[in-house]
Amino acid sequence: RKSIHWKNALIKYIRANKLTFRELSDKMYEIGKGKHEVTLRSWVNKESHIVGPRDVDSFIAVAYLTNDTEMLNDPDSFCEACREVRSMRIRILHFIGLSILKSFGKTRTEHDELLFYIAGDISKMARLLQIEKIIDVNNLSMSVYMTNRPQNL
């Protein structure tokens, strides 16, 4: 809940005050916790899959700007909640990777009992894709969230 709460509070603050990310960045610098506007945009962009800042000071700054008393009272718990979500995401991705390897006969002895119990054998859900061509990307621009994903160009 806390890993989502801070982001919703920030989005609500941005909308209520009709701020650009540049203006939000300026406000963050004013209170002593400067963040670049691109960082702030990635924090609230749902496509970027950012869980949250990695430092408690950023949560304090967001709490101060948004006047969120819950976050102001315990910014450490918000930072810890985001750390736990990041950790679980890494475990899930590792589990998926091992399951995909298993589906192609590359068995390994590693096994995450909790995730296997929850998800079962997900190796049957893997889909093998073959790269048809590699294109020159020097003159190509795309959003960061689209990189390292198969594209239909």
N, CA, C and O of each residue as an XYZ file, in Angstrom:
612
protein
N       0.819     -1.185      0.000
C       0.000      0.000      0.000
C       0.864      1.250      0.000
O       0.589      2.190     -0.746
N       1.892      1.275      0.815
C       2.730      2.470      0.923
C       3.556      2.710     -0.335
O       3.889      3.849     -0.661
N       3.884      1.622     -1.042
C       4.669      1.783     -2.268
C       3.840      2.429     -3.378
O       4.396      2.898     -4.371
N       2.533      2.458     -3.220
C       1.648      3.108     -4.178
C       1.169      4.466     -3.639
O       0.962      5.407     -4.406
N       0.999      4.553     -2.340
C       0.463      5.754     -1.706
C       1.293      7.001     -2.021
O       0.741      8.047     -2.360
N       2.621      6.888     -1.909
C       3.473      8.063     -2.125
C       3.314      8.601     -3.544
O       3.302      9.814     -3.756
N       3.189      7.688     -4.524
C       3.070      8.091     -5.929
C       1.726      8.764     -6.167
O       1.654      9.782     -6.857
N       0.665      8.204     -5.603
C      -0.659      8.808     -5.753
C      -0.705     10.196     -5.127
O      -1.314     11.112     -5.680
N      -0.065     10.349     -3.980
C      -0.017     11.664     -3.326
C       0.712     12.670     -4.211
O       0.279     13.816     -4.334
N       1.805     12.255     -4.820
C       2.581     13.148     -5.685
C       1.796     13.502     -6.947
O       1.783     14.662     -7.360
N       1.149     12.529     -7.554
C       0.342     12.791     -8.758
C      -0.793     13.763     -8.430
O      -1.059     14.698     -9.186
N      -1.447     13.536     -7.310
C      -2.537     14.416     -6.887
C      -2.022     15.845     -6.678
O      -2.680     16.809     -7.069
N      -0.861     15.972     -6.069
C      -0.242     17.287     -5.842
C       0.082     17.987     -7.164
O      -0.186     19.177     -7.323
N       0.655     17.248     -8.102
C       1.013     17.816     -9.408
C      -0.241     18.327    -10.116
O      -0.255     19.438    -10.645
N      -1.292     17.508    -10.120
C      -2.535     17.886    -10.799
C      -3.230     19.051    -10.111
O      -3.697     19.977    -10.775
N      -3.302     19.011     -8.784
C      -3.992     20.066     -8.039
C      -3.318     21.418     -8.240
O      -3.985     22.452     -8.271
N      -1.996     21.405     -8.375
C      -1.252     22.665     -8.526
C      -0.890     22.968     -9.980
O      -0.213     23.953    -10.274
N      -1.358     22.096    -10.887
C      -1.115     22.268    -12.332
C       0.370     22.534    -12.625
O       0.724     23.483    -13.324
N       1.217     21.672    -12.071
C       2.658     21.847    -12.197
C       3.220     21.089    -13.391
O       2.755     20.000    -13.727
N       4.212     21.674    -14.015
C       5.007     20.936    -14.986
C       6.074     20.195    -14.193
O       6.282     20.470    -13.012
N       6.741     19.264    -14.839
C       7.802     18.542    -14.134
C       8.990     19.459    -13.861
O       9.724     19.251    -12.894
N       9.180     20.456    -14.691
C      10.229     21.455    -14.461
C       9.920     22.237    -13.186
O      10.801     22.459    -12.356
N       8.657     22.653    -13.038
C       8.241     23.399    -11.842
C       8.334     22.524    -10.592
O       8.747     22.991     -9.531
N       7.952     21.271    -10.720
C       8.076     20.343     -9.592
C       9.541     20.162     -9.208
O       9.885     20.134     -8.026
N      10.388     20.042    -10.208
C      11.826     19.923     -9.962
C      12.340     21.147     -9.215
O      13.111     21.018     -8.264
N      11.919     22.321     -9.639
C      12.328     23.563     -8.967
C      11.886     23.563     -7.504
O      12.642     23.970     -6.621
N      10.664     23.108     -7.254
C      10.164     23.050     -5.871
C      10.989     22.066     -5.035
O      11.266     22.326     -3.864
N      11.374     20.952     -5.628
C      12.204     19.976     -4.916
C      13.562     20.598     -4.576
O      14.075     20.397     -3.475
N      14.140     21.345     -5.504
C      15.417     22.010     -5.237
C      15.265     23.053     -4.134
O      16.159     23.213     -3.303
N      14.132     23.766     -4.123
C      13.880     24.800     -3.118
C      13.875     24.230     -1.705
O      14.307     24.892     -0.761
N      13.386     23.003     -1.562
C      13.334     22.414     -0.214
C      14.562     21.563      0.086
O      14.622     20.883      1.110
N      15.540     21.608     -0.814
C      16.814     20.961     -0.534
C      16.956     19.529     -1.003
O      17.948     18.872     -0.684
N      15.990     19.033     -1.750
C      16.089     17.666     -2.270
C      15.834     17.699     -3.768
O      14.811     17.221     -4.260
N      16.792     18.275     -4.475
C      16.647     18.441     -5.909
C      16.620     17.135     -6.661
O      17.415     16.228     -6.412
N      15.698     17.062     -7.576
C      15.591     15.931     -8.497
C      15.355     16.508     -9.885
O      14.628     17.487    -10.051
N      15.975     15.892    -10.870
C      15.820     16.351    -12.247
C      14.392     16.076    -12.706
O      13.767     15.112    -12.263
N      13.886     16.913    -13.585
C      12.510     16.752    -14.050
C      12.283     15.403    -14.737
O      11.185     14.853    -14.655
N      13.292     14.868    -15.405
C      13.155     13.556    -16.055
C      12.975     12.468    -14.996
O      12.191     11.539    -15.186
N      13.692     12.581    -13.894
C      13.535     11.627    -12.785
C      12.120     11.686    -12.233
O      11.483     10.657    -12.009
N      11.641     12.894    -12.018
C      10.297     13.065    -11.464
C       9.232     12.535    -12.419
O       8.257     11.918    -11.990
N       9.420     12.773    -13.692
C       8.472     12.259    -14.688
C       8.461     10.727    -14.664
O       7.401     10.108    -14.750
N       9.636     10.127    -14.549
C       9.698      8.658    -14.523
C       9.065      8.104    -13.248
O       8.505      7.008    -13.266
N       9.145      8.836    -12.155
C       8.529      8.384    -10.914
C       7.030      8.189    -11.070
O       6.480      7.218    -10.550
N       6.359      9.090    -11.775
C       4.893      9.043    -11.848
C       4.371      8.390    -13.128
O       3.168      8.154    -13.248
N       5.241      8.099    -14.071
C       4.829      7.465    -15.317
C       4.542      5.988    -15.052
O       5.436      5.239    -14.658
N       3.297      5.574    -15.270
C       2.916      4.182    -15.004
C       3.666      3.205    -15.909
O       3.907      2.062    -15.518
N       4.030      3.634    -17.089
C       4.749      2.775    -18.023
C       6.197      2.511    -17.598
O       6.806      1.537    -18.041
N       6.747      3.375    -16.742
C       8.151      3.221    -16.348
C       8.339      2.154    -15.274
O       9.453      1.672    -15.071
N       7.273      1.785    -14.592
C       7.310      0.745    -13.554
C       8.271      1.092    -12.414
O       8.853      0.195    -11.805
N       8.439      2.364    -12.127
C       9.265      2.791    -10.998
C       8.490      2.516     -9.718
O       7.334      2.917     -9.587
N       9.119      1.842     -8.790
C       8.467      1.535     -7.515
C       8.504      2.752     -6.605
O       7.500      3.115     -5.993
N       9.672      3.376     -6.522
C       9.804      4.553     -5.671
C      11.251      4.956     -5.538
O      12.150      4.229     -5.960
N      11.478      6.122     -4.949
C      12.853      6.562     -4.702
C      13.581      5.563     -3.812
O      12.959      4.788     -3.086
N      14.900      5.594     -3.880
C      15.693      4.659     -3.070
C      16.178      5.272     -1.762
O      16.775      4.585     -0.933
N      15.922      6.561     -1.578
C      16.416      7.224     -0.365
C      15.265      7.837      0.431
O      14.279      8.309     -0.137
N      15.409      7.820      1.735
C      14.387      8.333      2.642
C      14.180      9.827      2.435
O      13.053     10.311      2.540
N      15.243     10.563      2.145
C      15.125     12.009      1.962
C      14.140     12.385      0.864
O      13.450     13.399      0.969
N      14.069     11.575     -0.187
C      13.113     11.851     -1.264
C      11.681     11.690     -0.772
O      10.802     12.460     -1.159
N      11.441     10.700      0.075
C      10.102     10.530      0.640
C       9.752     11.685      1.570
O       8.606     12.134      1.612
N      10.742     12.162      2.313
C      10.513     13.319      3.184
C      10.140     14.529      2.338
O       9.220     15.270      2.684
N      10.848     14.735      1.229
C      10.571     15.872      0.348
C       9.172     15.761     -0.259
O       8.428     16.742     -0.295
N       8.821     14.581     -0.728
C       7.484     14.379     -1.308
C       6.423     14.605     -0.240
O       5.405     15.246     -0.500
N       6.654     14.086      0.948
C       5.702     14.257      2.046
C       5.540     15.733      2.401
O       4.429     16.203      2.648
N       6.649     16.453      2.423
C       6.610     17.880      2.738
C       5.820     18.649      1.669
O       4.956     19.464      1.992
N       6.126     18.380      0.404
C       5.436     19.079     -0.685
C       3.945     18.768     -0.696
O       3.117     19.666     -0.853
N       3.609     17.502     -0.531
C       2.214     17.077     -0.626
C       1.453     17.256      0.689
O       0.234     17.090      0.739
N       2.178     17.591      1.736
C       1.604     17.749      3.074
C       0.905     16.455      3.510
O      -0.196     16.478      4.061
N       1.566     15.347      3.249
C       1.028     14.035      3.591
C       1.527     13.653      4.983
O       2.697     13.316      5.163
N       0.635     13.710      5.952
C       1.039     13.482      7.348
C       1.523     12.061      7.595
O       2.461     11.853      8.364
N       0.894     11.077      6.949
C       1.327      9.691      7.146
C       2.774      9.518      6.689
O       3.575      8.880      7.372
N       3.100     10.081      5.550
C       4.466      9.962      5.030
C       5.435     10.805      5.858
O       6.575     10.399      6.085
N       4.988     11.960      6.304
C       5.842     12.815      7.145
C       6.172     12.126      8.463
O       7.290     12.243      8.966
N       5.207     11.410      9.019
C       5.399     10.755     10.319
C       6.326      9.544     10.249
O       6.999      9.220     11.228
N       6.364      8.879      9.107
C       7.181      7.670      9.009
C       7.708      7.447      7.586
O       7.322      6.479      6.932
N       8.579      8.326      7.108
C       9.101      8.182      5.739
C       9.929      6.907      5.562
O      10.012      6.366      4.459
N      10.540      6.431      6.644
C      11.335      5.202      6.568
C      10.485      4.004      6.137
O      10.950      3.149      5.384
N       9.250      3.947      6.613
C       8.394      2.813      6.264
C       8.015      2.842      4.786
O       7.826      1.792      4.172
N       7.905      4.031      4.218
C       7.609      4.141      2.786
C       8.814      3.686      1.966
O       8.668      2.992      0.960
N       9.983      4.079      2.400
C      11.212      3.665      1.720
C      11.376      2.145      1.811
O      11.740      1.495      0.831
N      11.109      1.591      2.977
C      11.222      0.146      3.190
C      10.185     -0.613      2.363
O      10.493     -1.667      1.805
N       8.971     -0.094      2.278
C       7.927     -0.746      1.476
C       8.348     -0.822      0.010
O       8.152     -1.845     -0.646
N       8.924      0.260     -0.498
C       9.386      0.268     -1.891
C      10.555     -0.687     -2.083
O      10.653     -1.349     -3.117
N      11.439     -0.763     -1.097
C      12.565     -1.698     -1.175
C      12.061     -3.131     -1.226
O      12.578     -3.944     -1.993
N      11.057     -3.448     -0.417
C      10.500     -4.802     -0.405
C       9.834     -5.144     -1.735
O       9.973     -6.264     -2.227
N       9.116     -4.192     -2.319
C       8.478     -4.433     -3.619
C       9.538     -4.659     -4.693
O       9.401     -5.565     -5.515
N      10.598     -3.842     -4.693
C      11.690     -4.028     -5.662
C      12.319     -5.411     -5.499
O      12.601     -6.095     -6.483
N      12.532     -5.810     -4.255
C      13.126     -7.107     -3.970
C      12.241     -8.244     -4.484
O      12.740     -9.198     -5.081
N      10.940     -8.146     -4.255
C      10.020     -9.186     -4.728
C       9.974     -9.205     -6.246
O       9.898    -10.281     -6.839
N      10.016     -8.061     -6.883
C      10.039     -8.019     -8.351
C      11.271     -8.740     -8.896
O      11.187     -9.469     -9.884
N      12.399     -8.531     -8.253
C      13.629     -9.201     -8.688
C      13.489    -10.710     -8.518
O      13.894    -11.475     -9.393
N      12.915    -11.141     -7.393
C      12.691    -12.573     -7.171
C      11.775    -13.150     -8.239
O      12.025    -14.240     -8.753
N      10.717    -12.421     -8.574
C       9.765    -12.892     -9.583
C      10.442    -13.001    -10.948
O      10.270    -13.996    -11.651
N      11.210    -11.977    -11.320
C      11.902    -12.015    -12.611
C      12.908    -13.171    -12.660
O      13.040    -13.837    -13.686
N      13.602    -13.400    -11.568
C      14.548    -14.515    -11.492
C      13.795    -15.844    -11.643
O      14.236    -16.736    -12.368
N      12.675    -15.961    -10.962
C      11.847    -17.157    -11.028
C      11.354    -17.389    -12.457
O      11.390    -18.517    -12.950
N      10.899    -16.337    -13.118
C      10.439    -16.450    -14.502
C      11.590    -16.889    -15.403
O      11.422    -17.766    -16.251
N      12.756    -16.277    -15.215
C      13.925    -16.662    -16.010
C      14.279    -18.122    -15.851
O      14.539    -18.811    -16.837
N      14.291    -18.605    -14.615
C      14.592    -20.024    -14.368
C      13.528    -20.927    -14.982
O      13.838    -21.994    -15.511
N      12.273    -20.491    -14.908
C      11.187    -21.285    -15.487
C      11.313    -21.360    -17.006
O      11.055    -22.406    -17.602
N      11.704    -20.268    -17.621
C      11.890    -20.265    -19.071
C      13.042    -21.188    -19.451
O      12.935    -21.965    -20.400
N      14.134    -21.102    -18.714
C      15.254    -22.011    -18.984
C      14.809    -23.461    -18.838
O      15.191    -24.317    -19.636
N      13.999    -23.735    -17.815
C      13.502    -25.092    -17.591
C      12.659    -25.563    -18.774
O      12.723    -26.731    -19.158
N      11.872    -24.660    -19.350
C      11.005    -25.049    -20.467
C      11.806    -25.421    -21.708
O      11.289    -26.098    -22.596
N      13.047    -24.992    -21.780
C      13.901    -25.328    -22.911
C      14.934    -26.388    -22.544
O      15.947    -26.541    -23.227
N      14.672    -27.114    -21.468
C      15.521    -28.228    -21.080
C      16.773    -27.828    -20.323
O      17.626    -28.679    -20.066
N      16.909    -26.592    -19.966
C      18.079    -26.129    -19.216
C      17.716    -26.112    -17.734
O      17.439    -25.055    -17.167
N      17.720    -27.270    -17.121
C      17.315    -27.359    -15.719
C      18.440    -26.900    -14.806
O      19.619    -27.145    -15.059
N      18.042    -26.242    -13.758
C      18.978    -25.813    -12.723
C      18.403    -26.227    -11.383
O      17.196    -26.429    -11.246
N      19.255    -26.347    -10.422
C      18.805    -26.809     -9.110
C      18.171    -25.696     -8.284
O      17.501    -25.971     -7.289
N      18.374    -24.436     -8.685
C      17.767    -23.330     -7.941
C      16.254    -23.434     -8.028
O      15.698    -23.813     -9.059
N      15.599    -23.090     -6.926
C      14.150    -23.177     -6.913
C      13.625    -22.260     -5.818
O      14.083    -22.334     -4.678
N      12.684    -21.409     -6.142
C      12.065    -20.520     -5.164
C      10.747    -21.156     -4.742
O       9.743    -21.051     -5.447
N      10.757    -21.807     -3.599
C       9.597    -22.577     -3.135
C       8.334    -21.715     -3.040
O       7.260    -22.146     -3.460
N       8.452    -20.511     -2.497
C       7.287    -19.649     -2.318
C       6.658    -19.301     -3.664
O       5.447    -19.434     -3.843
N       7.480    -18.859     -4.604
C       6.936    -18.478     -5.901
C       6.415    -19.684     -6.670
O       5.416    -19.579     -7.382
N       7.074    -20.821     -6.534
C       6.583    -22.030     -7.199
C       5.223    -22.427     -6.626
O       4.327    -22.841     -7.362
N       5.079    -22.299     -5.320
C       3.810    -22.625     -4.664
C       2.702    -21.690     -5.151
O       1.578    -22.131     -5.389
N       3.020    -20.399     -5.299
C       2.026    -19.406     -5.723
C       1.692    -19.551     -7.206
O       0.522    -19.602     -7.586
N       2.737    -19.617     -8.044
C       2.534    -19.572     -9.491
C       2.507    -20.939    -10.154
O       1.970    -21.078    -11.253
N       3.067    -21.935     -9.516
C       3.145    -23.252    -10.140
C       4.231    -23.275    -11.207
O       5.174    -22.484    -11.165
N       4.091    -24.179    -12.153
C       5.075    -24.316    -13.215
C       4.707    -23.361    -14.351
O       3.841    -23.669    -15.170
N       5.356    -22.223    -14.397
C       5.022    -21.230    -15.424
C       5.822    -21.433    -16.705
O       5.678    -20.657    -17.650
N       6.654    -22.454    -16.751
C       7.464    -22.680    -17.949
C       6.589    -22.941    -19.178
O       7.024    -22.709    -20.306
N       5.367    -23.420    -18.969
C       4.460    -23.669    -20.084
C       3.926    -22.380    -20.696
O       3.357    -22.398    -21.787
N       4.107    -21.265    -20.001
C       3.631    -19.972    -20.498
C       4.685    -19.234    -21.315
O       4.401    -18.176    -21.875
N       5.883    -19.773    -21.389
C       6.965    -19.115    -22.115
C       6.711    -19.191    -23.612
O       6.153    -20.167    -24.115
N       7.123    -18.164    -24.303
C       6.985    -18.114    -25.751
C       8.337    -17.745    -26.331
O       8.920    -16.727    -25.957
N       8.830    -18.550    -27.227
C      10.125    -18.317    -27.850
C       9.946    -17.391    -29.043
O       9.150    -17.669    -29.940
N      10.684    -16.296    -29.049
C      10.669    -15.353    -30.159
C      12.018    -15.394    -30.848
O      13.052    -15.588    -30.209
N      11.998    -15.212    -32.148
C      13.240    -15.173    -32.907
C      13.393    -13.780    -33.493
O      12.443    -13.221    -34.042
N      14.578    -13.228    -33.377
C      14.850    -11.906    -33.925
C      14.955    -12.033    -35.438
O      15.764    -12.803    -35.956
N      14.121    -11.264    -36.139
C      14.132    -11.303    -37.606
C      15.214    -10.415    -38.182
O      15.879    -10.782    -39.151
N      15.391     -9.249    -37.586
C      16.422     -8.342    -38.076
C      16.802     -7.373    -36.970
O      16.028     -7.102    -36.052
N      17.994     -6.873    -37.086
C      18.492     -5.847    -36.167
C      18.642     -4.586    -36.992
O      19.274     -4.588    -38.049
N      18.050     -3.500    -36.493
C      18.099     -2.263    -37.256
C      19.045     -1.265    -36.609
O      19.339     -1.345    -35.417
N      19.511     -0.329    -37.415
C      20.368      0.745    -36.920
C      19.494      1.713    -36.135
O      18.517      2.240    -36.668
N      19.835      1.948    -34.883
C      19.011      2.806    -34.024
C      19.584      4.203    -33.831
O      19.087      4.963    -33.000
N      20.604      4.545    -34.576
C      21.217      5.869    -34.416
C      20.240      7.005    -34.667
O      20.322      8.041    -34.008
N      19.317      6.833    -35.604
C      18.361      7.889    -35.923
C      16.958      7.548    -35.441
O      15.975      8.080    -35.957
N      16.862      6.677    -34.470
C      15.580      6.238    -33.944
C      15.419      6.738    -32.521
O      16.349      6.655    -31.719
N      14.249      7.254    -32.208
C      14.003      7.670    -30.822
C      12.730      6.985    -30.335
O      11.761      6.829    -31.078
N      12.760      6.583    -29.072
C      11.600      5.946    -28.459
C      11.673      6.169    -26.960
O      12.726      6.486    -26.409
N      10.542      5.998    -26.323
C      10.476      6.159    -24.870
C      11.330      5.093    -24.194
O      11.485      3.985    -24.709
N      11.874      5.436    -23.050
C      12.746      4.534    -22.311
C      12.038      3.224    -21.979
O      12.651      2.157    -22.019
N      10.749      3.303    -21.650
C      10.042      2.093    -21.247
C       9.874      1.091    -22.389
O       9.514     -0.061    -22.147
N      10.130      1.512    -23.628
C       9.987      0.608    -24.771
C      11.309     -0.071    -25.146
O      11.321     -0.978    -25.978
N      12.390      0.349    -24.555
C      13.679     -0.242    -24.898
C      13.799     -1.649    -24.328
O      13.156     -1.977    -23.331
N      14.614     -2.469    -24.956
C      14.853     -3.854    -24.551
C      13.585     -4.695    -24.550
O      13.453     -5.645    -23.779
N      12.655     -4.331    -25.427
C      11.432     -5.104    -25.626
C      11.261     -5.334    -27.114
O      11.653     -4.484    -27.914
N      10.683     -6.464    -27.506
C      10.443     -6.686    -28.934
C       9.546     -5.584    -29.499
O       8.548     -5.216    -28.879
N       9.890     -5.073    -30.639
C       9.134     -3.993    -31.270
C       8.694     -4.408    -32.657
O       9.396     -5.161    -33.333
N       7.569     -3.939    -33.076
C       7.107     -4.131    -34.449
C       7.392     -2.851    -35.207
O       6.536     -1.972    -35.296
N       8.592     -2.744    -35.752
C       8.976     -1.518    -36.458
C       8.848     -1.696    -37.946
O       9.128     -0.769    -38.706
